[in-house]
């Protein structure tokens, strides 16, 4: 399979947030995690602005909980690709689900440098892996 990035941005976003193959850099991991947090906080903010029970409150609350649920998948997919970048198996990303350890793991994943060249999980950083 061709390892060059897809010129189609939706394909890149689907790969980034939903697939477990390949590698991503520290910057891509941090920025994608920041994007998820901003979306979650925005939806929570909009939900809290609505006073009382209303259709709008229900819509914003449902959006918030939907994004929170999806963020479990997104965070794990990002974590797997990040640990692949430094040559470790994707199961190491399970540390992102352990309370308190997840904060330490996130910081380590953001700071630990990836492999300079090719490794088992992909030819370079920010690239899809072998299928």
GROMACS .gro file of C-alpha atoms in nm:
model
  131
    1UNK     CA    1   0.000   0.000   0.000
    2UNK     CA    2   0.116   0.352  -0.077
    3UNK     CA    3   0.232   0.520   0.246
    4UNK     CA    4   0.198   0.881   0.126
    5UNK     CA    5  -0.064   1.087   0.305
    6UNK     CA    6  -0.401   1.116   0.137
    7UNK     CA    7  -0.458   1.454  -0.027
    8UNK     CA    8  -0.817   1.429   0.097
    9UNK     CA    9  -0.842   1.604   0.439
   10UNK     CA   10  -1.150   1.404   0.554
   11UNK     CA   11  -0.954   1.082   0.496
   12UNK     CA   12  -0.670   1.219   0.707
   13UNK     CA   13  -0.907   1.311   0.991
   14UNK     CA   14  -1.073   0.969   0.981
   15UNK     CA   15  -0.731   0.806   0.998
   16UNK     CA   16  -0.617   1.038   1.279
   17UNK     CA   17  -0.919   0.994   1.506
   18UNK     CA   18  -1.056   0.649   1.421
   19UNK     CA   19  -0.776   0.420   1.300
   20UNK     CA   20  -0.504   0.248   1.502
   21UNK     CA   21  -0.237   0.202   1.235
   22UNK     CA   22   0.058   0.430   1.179
   23UNK     CA   23   0.243   0.692   1.378
   24UNK     CA   24   0.189   1.053   1.485
   25UNK     CA   25   0.428   1.313   1.618
   26UNK     CA   26   0.426   1.480   1.957
   27UNK     CA   27   0.282   1.800   1.809
   28UNK     CA   28   0.003   1.618   1.623
   29UNK     CA   29  -0.085   1.422   1.937
   30UNK     CA   30  -0.096   1.735   2.154
   31UNK     CA   31  -0.292   1.942   1.903
   32UNK     CA   32  -0.547   1.667   1.838
   33UNK     CA   33  -0.592   1.621   2.213
   34UNK     CA   34  -0.633   1.997   2.251
   35UNK     CA   35  -0.897   2.000   1.975
   36UNK     CA   36  -1.093   1.728   2.154
   37UNK     CA   37  -1.075   1.919   2.483
   38UNK     CA   38  -1.188   2.245   2.319
   39UNK     CA   39  -1.488   2.074   2.159
   40UNK     CA   40  -1.583   1.914   2.491
   41UNK     CA   41  -1.548   2.243   2.681
   42UNK     CA   42  -1.745   2.437   2.420
   43UNK     CA   43  -2.036   2.192   2.436
   44UNK     CA   44  -2.028   2.198   2.816
   45UNK     CA   45  -2.018   2.579   2.813
   46UNK     CA   46  -2.320   2.599   2.582
   47UNK     CA   47  -2.510   2.349   2.798
   48UNK     CA   48  -2.438   2.541   3.118
   49UNK     CA   49  -2.553   2.871   2.962
   50UNK     CA   50  -2.908   2.737   2.926
   51UNK     CA   51  -3.108   2.795   3.244
   52UNK     CA   52  -3.362   2.528   3.329
   53UNK     CA   53  -3.488   2.238   3.125
   54UNK     CA   54  -3.546   2.313   2.759
   55UNK     CA   55  -3.498   2.162   2.417
   56UNK     CA   56  -3.175   2.359   2.375
   57UNK     CA   57  -3.042   2.231   2.706
   58UNK     CA   58  -3.117   1.875   2.597
   59UNK     CA   59  -2.950   1.924   2.259
   60UNK     CA   60  -2.629   2.073   2.407
   61UNK     CA   61  -2.621   1.814   2.686
   62UNK     CA   62  -2.666   1.529   2.440
   63UNK     CA   63  -2.391   1.673   2.220
   64UNK     CA   64  -2.160   1.700   2.519
   65UNK     CA   65  -2.215   1.339   2.629
   66UNK     CA   66  -2.187   1.211   2.271
   67UNK     CA   67  -1.853   1.385   2.222
   68UNK     CA   68  -1.733   1.262   2.563
   69UNK     CA   69  -1.818   0.905   2.465
   70UNK     CA   70  -1.649   0.941   2.125
   71UNK     CA   71  -1.344   1.101   2.285
   72UNK     CA   72  -1.266   0.769   2.454
   73UNK     CA   73  -1.217   0.615   2.109
   74UNK     CA   74  -1.042   0.922   1.970
   75UNK     CA   75  -0.803   0.946   2.264
   76UNK     CA   76  -0.718   0.578   2.248
   77UNK     CA   77  -0.662   0.590   1.869
   78UNK     CA   78  -0.433   0.891   1.910
   79UNK     CA   79  -0.249   0.724   2.198
   80UNK     CA   80  -0.192   0.404   2.002
   81UNK     CA   81  -0.043   0.595   1.710
   82UNK     CA   82   0.169   0.803   1.946
   83UNK     CA   83   0.325   0.502   2.122
   84UNK     CA   84   0.379   0.344   1.780
   85UNK     CA   85   0.592   0.649   1.697
   86UNK     CA   86   0.844   0.549   1.962
   87UNK     CA   87   0.832   0.181   1.870
   88UNK     CA   88   0.612   0.049   2.152
   89UNK     CA   89   0.300  -0.168   2.119
   90UNK     CA   90  -0.038   0.005   2.113
   91UNK     CA   91  -0.151  -0.164   2.435
   92UNK     CA   92   0.069   0.087   2.621
   93UNK     CA   93  -0.198   0.346   2.531
   94UNK     CA   94  -0.430   0.173   2.779
   95UNK     CA   95  -0.253   0.377   3.046
   96UNK     CA   96  -0.468   0.667   2.924
   97UNK     CA   97  -0.766   0.499   3.096
   98UNK     CA   98  -0.609   0.476   3.444
   99UNK     CA   99  -0.702   0.775   3.662
  100UNK     CA  100  -0.410   1.000   3.758
  101UNK     CA  101  -0.172   0.784   3.554
  102UNK     CA  102  -0.349   0.916   3.243
  103UNK     CA  103  -0.224   1.271   3.309
  104UNK     CA  104   0.132   1.149   3.350
  105UNK     CA  105   0.100   0.929   3.040
  106UNK     CA  106  -0.038   1.221   2.836
  107UNK     CA  107   0.257   1.441   2.938
  108UNK     CA  108   0.507   1.163   2.860
  109UNK     CA  109   0.341   1.098   2.522
  110UNK     CA  110   0.367   1.471   2.445
  111UNK     CA  111   0.734   1.495   2.542
  112UNK     CA  112   0.891   1.160   2.449
  113UNK     CA  113   1.062   1.184   2.108
  114UNK     CA  114   0.963   0.939   1.839
  115UNK     CA  115   1.191   0.716   1.637
  116UNK     CA  116   1.383   0.915   1.379
  117UNK     CA  117   1.338   0.677   1.091
  118UNK     CA  118   1.125   0.383   1.000
  119UNK     CA  119   1.003   0.137   1.263
  120UNK     CA  120   0.768  -0.163   1.278
  121UNK     CA  121   0.461   0.060   1.285
  122UNK     CA  122   0.533   0.287   0.990
  123UNK     CA  123   0.788   0.436   0.755
  124UNK     CA  124   0.791   0.777   0.925
  125UNK     CA  125   0.604   0.987   1.176
  126UNK     CA  126   0.259   1.120   1.080
  127UNK     CA  127   0.213   0.836   0.833
  128UNK     CA  128  -0.018   0.542   0.807
  129UNK     CA  129   0.131   0.209   0.896
  130UNK     CA  130   0.156  -0.115   0.705
  131UNK     CA  131  -0.172  -0.300   0.669
   0.00000   0.00000   0.00000
